[in-house]
């Protein structure tokens, strides 16, 4: 083994969606579509690439997301109903949490997520482990989204380490590749069991 492989990373940068929480986007589009009287395919077509991206870039606040998404779907829902519907597709990934908890204090923990203010607000109280992270890099707060280099550099700055000292886990291959291009040790997240093996291989 090379030294680089046996030296544990100083920082672990973790994706949120499909790592710490599952997000069933098909369900989200189905439920939003059903409420608006549209097919899920049509709901997805109207949202992806428009409101979705603007929300992830932090260009839309809570009320902006509600107005934009409802407008795109041709409906008008009160904030309470919309907010519940907009976050209906999350399930906490319980199996992975003990492993992450075990890393607190052993490595810098940084969250790196493409998300919007409403999803972040819904998830934070339901994922108390996030309060034990050293830093949360949320696209809607920093104005950059994965796979843009700037958001990975922000995560490294928050962790206070060089790219080669950080390991990054994400379920989307394109985002892993973007991290590797910057010299970060990128890993594809698949399952809690595989994550455990990957961490052991990293010396964690
Ligand atoms: Mg993800």
XYZ file of C-alpha atoms and ligand atoms in Angstrom:
205
model
C 0.000 0.000 0.000
C 1.141 3.530 -0.693
C 1.386 5.981 2.208
C -1.485 7.995 0.743
C -3.754 4.986 1.153
C -2.712 4.212 4.716
C -2.865 7.783 6.022
C -6.428 8.388 7.185
C -8.030 11.566 5.849
C -8.190 14.557 8.185
C -11.587 15.533 6.853
C -14.617 13.645 5.690
C -16.907 15.553 3.366
C -20.334 13.950 3.074
C -23.226 14.454 0.713
C -26.675 14.651 2.301
C -29.242 13.229 -0.152
C -29.100 9.444 -0.536
C -26.297 9.375 2.036
C -27.735 10.656 5.343
C -31.306 10.821 4.046
C -33.043 9.118 1.168
C -35.008 11.343 -1.180
C -37.562 9.677 -3.395
C -37.800 12.287 -6.147
C -40.232 10.132 -8.150
C -42.598 10.280 -5.161
C -42.135 14.040 -4.884
C -43.021 14.622 -8.524
C -45.917 12.180 -8.289
C -47.409 13.891 -5.227
C -46.825 17.423 -6.484
C -48.265 16.414 -9.841
C -51.306 14.750 -8.260
C -52.053 17.890 -6.216
C -51.800 20.010 -9.373
C -53.732 17.572 -11.565
C -50.639 16.740 -13.637
C -48.705 13.555 -14.376
C -45.489 13.084 -12.437
C -43.541 13.319 -15.717
C -45.139 16.677 -16.471
C -44.502 17.936 -12.927
C -40.846 16.931 -13.241
C -40.535 18.525 -16.677
C -41.898 21.823 -15.338
C -39.636 21.873 -12.272
C -36.238 20.423 -13.132
C -33.826 22.965 -14.482
C -35.974 25.960 -13.513
C -37.215 26.482 -9.970
C -35.143 23.541 -8.774
C -31.800 24.961 -9.851
C -32.639 28.493 -8.732
C -33.668 27.164 -5.313
C -30.431 25.162 -4.980
C -28.412 28.266 -5.859
C -30.144 30.150 -3.088
C -31.842 32.510 -5.540
C -35.221 31.672 -4.012
C -36.148 31.902 -0.344
C -38.953 29.899 1.258
C -41.734 32.080 -0.133
C -39.983 32.328 -3.503
C -39.823 28.533 -3.775
C -43.507 28.178 -2.901
C -44.561 30.805 -5.410
C -42.225 29.552 -8.157
C -43.009 25.847 -7.812
C -46.742 26.395 -7.420
C -46.694 28.797 -10.361
C -44.846 26.313 -12.569
C -47.413 23.649 -11.690
C -50.362 25.989 -12.128
C -51.626 25.881 -8.545
C -51.540 27.983 -5.393
C -51.068 26.243 -2.042
C -50.798 27.838 1.405
C -47.273 27.697 2.873
C -48.089 24.974 5.448
C -49.484 22.591 2.870
C -46.783 23.365 0.334
C -43.904 22.965 2.791
C -45.154 19.547 3.932
C -45.645 18.398 0.337
C -42.251 19.761 -0.783
C -40.467 17.613 1.845
C -42.735 14.547 1.679
C -40.090 12.429 -0.027
C -37.406 12.256 2.688
C -36.577 9.222 4.850
C -33.723 9.283 7.338
C -31.018 6.723 6.474
C -30.862 5.309 10.009
C -28.297 2.590 9.205
C -25.578 5.071 8.342
C -25.972 7.371 11.359
C -24.099 5.312 14.011
C -21.097 5.072 11.687
C -21.066 8.840 11.163
C -21.532 9.460 14.900
C -18.484 7.295 15.526
C -16.407 9.693 13.436
C -17.278 12.798 15.457
C -14.087 14.165 16.998
C -11.880 11.811 14.955
C -12.006 13.697 11.664
C -13.390 17.021 10.548
C -16.916 16.382 9.344
C -18.274 18.646 6.624
C -21.615 18.325 4.884
C -21.689 19.243 1.181
C -25.185 19.356 -0.240
C -27.059 20.710 -3.228
C -30.229 21.766 -1.464
C -32.706 24.592 -0.911
C -33.730 26.537 2.191
C -36.979 24.607 2.708
C -35.386 21.167 2.529
C -32.545 22.298 4.789
C -35.030 23.692 7.319
C -37.094 20.499 7.238
C -34.107 18.176 7.615
C -32.012 19.897 10.277
C -34.275 19.170 13.267
C -34.786 15.611 12.015
C -31.053 14.968 11.666
C -29.478 16.077 14.968
C -26.189 14.516 13.840
C -25.763 17.598 11.621
C -25.250 19.757 14.728
C -22.151 17.696 15.466
C -20.614 18.374 12.059
C -17.816 20.951 11.949
C -19.481 22.746 9.066
C -22.469 22.514 6.737
C -21.847 23.667 3.180
C -25.310 24.097 1.672
C -25.530 25.183 -1.956
C -28.422 27.528 -1.169
C -26.231 29.348 1.362
C -22.977 29.520 -0.608
C -24.464 30.170 -4.064
C -22.550 27.381 -5.808
C -23.724 23.866 -6.630
C -21.931 20.576 -7.179
C -20.154 19.831 -9.524
C -18.758 23.406 -9.597
C -15.187 23.485 -8.188
C -15.997 26.498 -5.983
C -18.297 24.530 -3.692
C -15.700 21.777 -3.118
C -13.078 24.467 -2.405
C -15.456 26.020 0.118
C -15.807 22.632 1.853
C -11.996 22.256 1.976
C -11.626 25.763 3.392
C -14.201 24.980 6.103
C -12.352 21.745 6.923
C -9.037 23.620 6.914
C -7.253 21.016 4.863
C -5.643 20.323 1.510
C -7.545 18.342 -1.139
C -5.445 15.210 -0.587
C -6.251 15.270 3.128
C -9.985 15.021 2.515
C -12.244 12.147 1.516
C -15.585 12.860 -0.126
C -18.624 10.584 -0.421
C -21.544 11.172 -2.780
C -24.076 8.895 -4.462
C -23.755 10.759 -7.776
C -20.751 9.682 -9.841
C -20.411 13.039 -11.601
C -20.037 14.795 -8.236
C -17.439 12.243 -7.084
C -15.467 12.731 -10.292
C -15.537 16.506 -9.855
C -14.027 16.099 -6.369
C -11.337 13.735 -7.656
C -10.423 16.248 -10.367
C -9.506 18.664 -7.550
C -7.353 16.058 -5.813
C -9.902 15.088 -3.155
C -10.200 11.356 -2.447
C -13.652 10.863 -3.955
C -15.759 7.783 -3.249
C -19.122 6.708 -4.603
C -21.590 6.162 -1.760
C -23.825 3.143 -2.278
C -24.926 1.439 0.959
C -24.230 1.755 4.689
C -22.361 -1.581 4.637
C -20.172 -0.520 1.718
C -19.576 2.850 3.382
C -18.296 0.984 6.437
C -15.833 -0.952 4.258
C -14.753 2.212 2.441
C -14.099 3.983 5.756
C -12.079 1.036 7.052
C -10.004 1.081 3.857
C -9.360 4.791 4.547
C -8.130 3.890 8.009
C -11.215 5.261 9.775
Mg -26.876 12.741 -3.035
